Tab-separated table of C-alpha atoms and ligand atoms in Angstrom:
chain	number	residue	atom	x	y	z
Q	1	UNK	CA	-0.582	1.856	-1.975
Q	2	UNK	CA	-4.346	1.107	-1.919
Q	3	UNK	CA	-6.484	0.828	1.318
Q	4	UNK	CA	-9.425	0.251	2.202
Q	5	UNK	CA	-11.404	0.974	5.298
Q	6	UNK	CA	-14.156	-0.595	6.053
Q	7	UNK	CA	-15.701	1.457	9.353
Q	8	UNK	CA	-19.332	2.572	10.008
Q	9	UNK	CA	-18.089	4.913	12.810
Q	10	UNK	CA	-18.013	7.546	10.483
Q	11	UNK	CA	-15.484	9.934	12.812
Q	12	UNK	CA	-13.446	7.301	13.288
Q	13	UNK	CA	-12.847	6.395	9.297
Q	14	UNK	CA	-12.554	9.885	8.439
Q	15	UNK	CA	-9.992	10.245	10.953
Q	16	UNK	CA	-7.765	6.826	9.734
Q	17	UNK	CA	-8.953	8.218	6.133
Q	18	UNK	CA	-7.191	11.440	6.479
Q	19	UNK	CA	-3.822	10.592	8.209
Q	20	UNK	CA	-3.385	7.391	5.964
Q	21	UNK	CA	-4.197	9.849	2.932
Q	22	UNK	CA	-1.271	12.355	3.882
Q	23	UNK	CA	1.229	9.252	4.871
Q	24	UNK	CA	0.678	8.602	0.426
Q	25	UNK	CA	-1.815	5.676	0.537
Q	26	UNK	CA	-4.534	6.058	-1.734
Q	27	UNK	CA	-7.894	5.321	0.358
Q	28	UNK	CA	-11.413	4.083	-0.272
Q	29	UNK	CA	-13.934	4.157	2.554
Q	30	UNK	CA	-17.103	1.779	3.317
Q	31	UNK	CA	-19.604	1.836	6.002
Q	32	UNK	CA	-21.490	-0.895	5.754
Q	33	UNK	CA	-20.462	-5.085	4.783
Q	34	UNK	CA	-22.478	-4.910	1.348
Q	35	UNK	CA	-20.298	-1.752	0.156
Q	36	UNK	CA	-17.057	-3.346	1.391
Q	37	UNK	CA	-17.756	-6.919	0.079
Q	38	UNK	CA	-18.379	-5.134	-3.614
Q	39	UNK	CA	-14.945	-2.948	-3.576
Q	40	UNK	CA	-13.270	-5.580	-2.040
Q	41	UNK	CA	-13.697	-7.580	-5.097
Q	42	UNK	CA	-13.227	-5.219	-7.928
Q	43	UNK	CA	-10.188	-3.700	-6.958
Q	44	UNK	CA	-7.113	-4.395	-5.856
Q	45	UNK	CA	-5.707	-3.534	-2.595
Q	46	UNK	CA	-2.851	-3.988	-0.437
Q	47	UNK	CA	-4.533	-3.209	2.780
Q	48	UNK	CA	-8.135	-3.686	4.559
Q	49	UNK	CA	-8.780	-1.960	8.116
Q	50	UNK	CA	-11.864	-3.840	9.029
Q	51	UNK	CA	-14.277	-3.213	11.701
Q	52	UNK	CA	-15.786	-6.466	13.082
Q	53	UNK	CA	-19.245	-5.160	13.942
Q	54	UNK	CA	-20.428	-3.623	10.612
Q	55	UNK	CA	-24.700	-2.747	10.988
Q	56	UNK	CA	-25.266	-5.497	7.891
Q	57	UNK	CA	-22.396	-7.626	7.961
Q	58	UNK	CA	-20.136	-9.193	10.341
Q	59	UNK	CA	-16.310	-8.558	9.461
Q	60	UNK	CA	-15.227	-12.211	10.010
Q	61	UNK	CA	-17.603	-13.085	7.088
Q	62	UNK	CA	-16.491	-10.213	4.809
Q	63	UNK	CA	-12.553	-11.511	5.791
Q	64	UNK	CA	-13.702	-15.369	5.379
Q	65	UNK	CA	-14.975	-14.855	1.068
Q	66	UNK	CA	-12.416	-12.146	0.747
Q	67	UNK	CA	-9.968	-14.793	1.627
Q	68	UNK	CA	-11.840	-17.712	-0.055
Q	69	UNK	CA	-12.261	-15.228	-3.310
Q	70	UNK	CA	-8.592	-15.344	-3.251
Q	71	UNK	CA	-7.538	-11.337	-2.154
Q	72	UNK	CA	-4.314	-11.168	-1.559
Q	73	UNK	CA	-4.626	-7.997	0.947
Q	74	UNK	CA	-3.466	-7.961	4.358
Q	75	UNK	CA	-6.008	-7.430	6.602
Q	76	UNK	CA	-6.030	-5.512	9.898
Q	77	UNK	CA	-8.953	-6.024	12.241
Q	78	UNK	CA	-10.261	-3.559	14.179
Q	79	UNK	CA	-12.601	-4.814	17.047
Q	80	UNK	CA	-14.013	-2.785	20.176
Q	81	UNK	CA	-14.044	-5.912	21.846
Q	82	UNK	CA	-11.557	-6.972	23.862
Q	83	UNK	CA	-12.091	-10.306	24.128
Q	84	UNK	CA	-9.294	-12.857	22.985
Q	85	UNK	CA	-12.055	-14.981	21.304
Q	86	UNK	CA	-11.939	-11.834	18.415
Q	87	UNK	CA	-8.642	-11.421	17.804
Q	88	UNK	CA	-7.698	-15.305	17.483
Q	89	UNK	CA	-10.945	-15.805	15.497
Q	90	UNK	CA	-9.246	-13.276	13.091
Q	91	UNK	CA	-5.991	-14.474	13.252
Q	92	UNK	CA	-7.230	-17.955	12.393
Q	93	UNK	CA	-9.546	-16.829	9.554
Q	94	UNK	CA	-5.984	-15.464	7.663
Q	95	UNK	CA	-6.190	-11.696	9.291
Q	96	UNK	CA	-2.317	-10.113	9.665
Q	97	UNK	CA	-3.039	-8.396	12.507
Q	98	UNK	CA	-5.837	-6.754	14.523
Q	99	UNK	CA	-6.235	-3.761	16.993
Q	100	UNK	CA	-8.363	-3.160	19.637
Q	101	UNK	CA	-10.050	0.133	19.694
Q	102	UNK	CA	-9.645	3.076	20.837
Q	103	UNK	CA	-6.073	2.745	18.923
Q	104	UNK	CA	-3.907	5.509	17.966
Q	105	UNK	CA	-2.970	6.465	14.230
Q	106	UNK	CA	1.043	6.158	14.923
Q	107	UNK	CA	0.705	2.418	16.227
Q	108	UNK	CA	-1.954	1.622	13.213
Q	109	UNK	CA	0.979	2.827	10.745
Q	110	UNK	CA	3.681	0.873	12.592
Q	111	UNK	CA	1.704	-2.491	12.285
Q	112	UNK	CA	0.759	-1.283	8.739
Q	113	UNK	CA	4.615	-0.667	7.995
Q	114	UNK	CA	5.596	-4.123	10.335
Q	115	UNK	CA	3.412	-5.855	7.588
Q	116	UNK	CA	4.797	-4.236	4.928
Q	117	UNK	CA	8.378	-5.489	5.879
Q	118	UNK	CA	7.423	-9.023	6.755
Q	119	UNK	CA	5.687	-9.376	3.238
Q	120	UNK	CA	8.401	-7.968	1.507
Q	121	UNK	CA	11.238	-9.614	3.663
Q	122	UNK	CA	12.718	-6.426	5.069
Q	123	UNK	CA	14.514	-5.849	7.770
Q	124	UNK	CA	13.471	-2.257	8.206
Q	125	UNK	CA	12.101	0.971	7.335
Q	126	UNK	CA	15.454	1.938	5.460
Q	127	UNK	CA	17.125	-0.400	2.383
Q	128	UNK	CA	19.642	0.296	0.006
Q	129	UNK	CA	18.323	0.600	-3.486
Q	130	UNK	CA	21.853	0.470	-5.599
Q	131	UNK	CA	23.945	3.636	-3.980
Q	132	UNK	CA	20.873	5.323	-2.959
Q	133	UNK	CA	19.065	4.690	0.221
Q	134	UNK	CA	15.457	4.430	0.329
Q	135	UNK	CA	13.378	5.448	4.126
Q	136	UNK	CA	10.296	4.472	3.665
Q	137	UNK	CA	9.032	6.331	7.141
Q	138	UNK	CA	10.276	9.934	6.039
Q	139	UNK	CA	9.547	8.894	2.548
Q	140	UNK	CA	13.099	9.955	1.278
Q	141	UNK	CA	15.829	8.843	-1.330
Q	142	UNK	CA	19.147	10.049	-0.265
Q	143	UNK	CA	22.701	9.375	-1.602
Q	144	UNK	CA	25.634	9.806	0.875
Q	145	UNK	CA	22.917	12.066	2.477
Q	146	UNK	CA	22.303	14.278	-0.392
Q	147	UNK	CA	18.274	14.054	-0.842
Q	148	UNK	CA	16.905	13.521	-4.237
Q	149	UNK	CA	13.741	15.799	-4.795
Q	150	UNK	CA	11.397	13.020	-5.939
Q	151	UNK	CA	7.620	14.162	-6.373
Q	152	UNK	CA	5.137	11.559	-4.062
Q	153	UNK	CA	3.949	9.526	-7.336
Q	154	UNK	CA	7.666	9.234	-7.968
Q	155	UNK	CA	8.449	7.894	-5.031
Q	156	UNK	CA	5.791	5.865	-4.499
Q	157	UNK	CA	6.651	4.693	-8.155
Q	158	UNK	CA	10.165	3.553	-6.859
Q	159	UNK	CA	9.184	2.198	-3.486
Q	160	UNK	CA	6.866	-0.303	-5.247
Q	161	UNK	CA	9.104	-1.215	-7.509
Q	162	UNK	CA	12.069	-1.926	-5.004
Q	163	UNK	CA	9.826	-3.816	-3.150
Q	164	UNK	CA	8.535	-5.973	-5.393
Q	165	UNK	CA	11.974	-6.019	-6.887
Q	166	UNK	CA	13.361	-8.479	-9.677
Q	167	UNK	CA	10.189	-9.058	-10.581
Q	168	UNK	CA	8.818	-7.492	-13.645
Q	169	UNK	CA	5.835	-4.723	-12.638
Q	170	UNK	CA	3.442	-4.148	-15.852
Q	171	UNK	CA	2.424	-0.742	-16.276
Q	172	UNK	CA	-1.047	-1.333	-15.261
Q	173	UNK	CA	-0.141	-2.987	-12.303
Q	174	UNK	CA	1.818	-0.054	-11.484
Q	175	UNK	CA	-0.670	2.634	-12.459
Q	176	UNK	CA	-3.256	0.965	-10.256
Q	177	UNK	CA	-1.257	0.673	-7.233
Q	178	UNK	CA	-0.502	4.593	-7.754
Q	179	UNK	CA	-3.416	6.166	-8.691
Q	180	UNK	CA	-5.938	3.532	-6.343
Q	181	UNK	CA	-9.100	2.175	-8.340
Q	182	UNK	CA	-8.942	4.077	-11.587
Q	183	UNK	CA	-11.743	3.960	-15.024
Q	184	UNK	CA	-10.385	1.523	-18.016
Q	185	UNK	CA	-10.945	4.381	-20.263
Q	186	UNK	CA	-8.742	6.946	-18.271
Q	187	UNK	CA	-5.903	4.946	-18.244
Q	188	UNK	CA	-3.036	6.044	-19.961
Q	189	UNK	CA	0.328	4.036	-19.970
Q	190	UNK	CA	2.375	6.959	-20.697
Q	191	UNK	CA	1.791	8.437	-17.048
Q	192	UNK	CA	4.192	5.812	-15.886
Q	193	UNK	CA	6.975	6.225	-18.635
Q	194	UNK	CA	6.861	9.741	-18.061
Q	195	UNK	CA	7.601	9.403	-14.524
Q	196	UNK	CA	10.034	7.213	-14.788
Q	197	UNK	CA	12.124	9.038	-17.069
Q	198	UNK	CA	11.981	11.896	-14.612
Q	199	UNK	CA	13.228	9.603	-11.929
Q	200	UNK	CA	15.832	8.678	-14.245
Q	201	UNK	CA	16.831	12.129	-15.187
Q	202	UNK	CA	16.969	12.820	-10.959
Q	203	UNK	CA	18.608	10.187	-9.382
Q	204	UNK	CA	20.966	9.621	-12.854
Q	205	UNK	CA	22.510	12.949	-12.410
Q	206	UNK	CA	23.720	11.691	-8.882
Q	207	UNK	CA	24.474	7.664	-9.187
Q	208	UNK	CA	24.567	4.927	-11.284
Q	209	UNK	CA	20.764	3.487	-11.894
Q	210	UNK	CA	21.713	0.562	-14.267
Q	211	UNK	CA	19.420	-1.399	-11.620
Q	212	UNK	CA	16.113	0.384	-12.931
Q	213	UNK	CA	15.257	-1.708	-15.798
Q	214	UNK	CA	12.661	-1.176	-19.129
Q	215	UNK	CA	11.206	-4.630	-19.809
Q	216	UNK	CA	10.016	-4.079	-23.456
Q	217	UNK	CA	6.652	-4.041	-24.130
Q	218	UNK	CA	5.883	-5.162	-20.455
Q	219	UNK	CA	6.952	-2.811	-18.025
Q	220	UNK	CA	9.760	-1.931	-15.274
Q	221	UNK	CA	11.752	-3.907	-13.072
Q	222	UNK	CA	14.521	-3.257	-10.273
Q	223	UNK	CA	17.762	-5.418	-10.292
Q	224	UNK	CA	18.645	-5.786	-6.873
C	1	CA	CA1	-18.600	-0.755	14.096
């Protein structure tokens, strides 16, 4: 999953950088409005942490054309202010949630996750995926408690999928959500069959995967 956080503090988006990195997400960093504004239209992402008080830009009006420029991100305002005026300001201008700083890196995942499950219409962090069961906060795939050794770009392969499932995921769309903002010319198609057949091969040997569909030509999809 692609983030990006926009956050002059420098400590401060090295720090969410780093933890967000090792929960899987794939993250690009800006500092300043103009940077964030430029990234935030080229590439696609499924989450912006966004400081309000950028040095060139204020965050409302970097939310306010992301929004009218039609990103489909959820976005997460950060604000060192505490005053309500910021946070329903935000709300109002289409933000999904906001946090006043100082925040800690747990609660920033559990409204990132909260999100997640409200977008995709999940209960929680655990769902059935055929026999297996998926938990997205341990990042495991178990069947009756046997754990299937899935590699991170396998899982996170999977987790989109189920997510977004019946609904056919081209293999650019998944490729980009995988490997974050990646060069036209480095793009390779096969990376995702490969993995796929290797998720095949693992969870095959211990259930029946019928529900992980090839869409010819187009890409994968999960019956659910
Ligand atoms: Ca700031």
């Amino acid at each position: 999953m692609n983030v990006l956080i926009v956050e002059d503090e420098k400590s401060l988006s090295h720090e969410m950088e780093e933890f967000l990195t090792h929960q899987g997400f794939n993250c690009d960093v800006a500092f300043t409005g103009k940077s964030a504004s430029e990234k935030v239209f080229v590439n696609s992402y499924d989450f912006v942490l966004l400081d309000i008080g950028l040095p060139d830009y204020s965050g409302f009006d970097l939310l306010r054309e992301a929004k009218d420029g039609g990103s489909d991100a959820a976005f997460i305002i950060l604000t060192a202010r505490s005053e309500l005026d910021d946070k329903i300001k935000g709300l109002d201008l289409g933000a999904d949630d906001y946090l006043a700083k100082p925040f800690s890196l747990l609660e920033l995942q559990s409204r990132m996750q909260a999100i997640l499950r409200r977008k995709h219409g999940l209960k929680n962090n655990v769902f059935d995926i055929g026999e297996f069961e998926m938990d997205i906060n341990n990042r495991t795939v178990t069947k009756n408690e046997v754990l299937i050794n899935l590699t991170k770009k396998e899982f996170d392969i999977l987790h989109y999928l189920a997510i977004n499932k019946n609904k056919v995921l081209t293999r650019m769309q998944l490729t980009e959500h995988i490997w974050g903002d990646i060069m036209e010319d480095d793009y390779d198609s096969n990376y995702i069959d490969v993995h796929i057949k290797n998720l095949r091969k693992k969870m095959g040997t211990q259930g029946d995967i019928e529900w992980l569909e090839t869409v010819r030509g187009i890409g994968y999809r999960v019956n659910l």
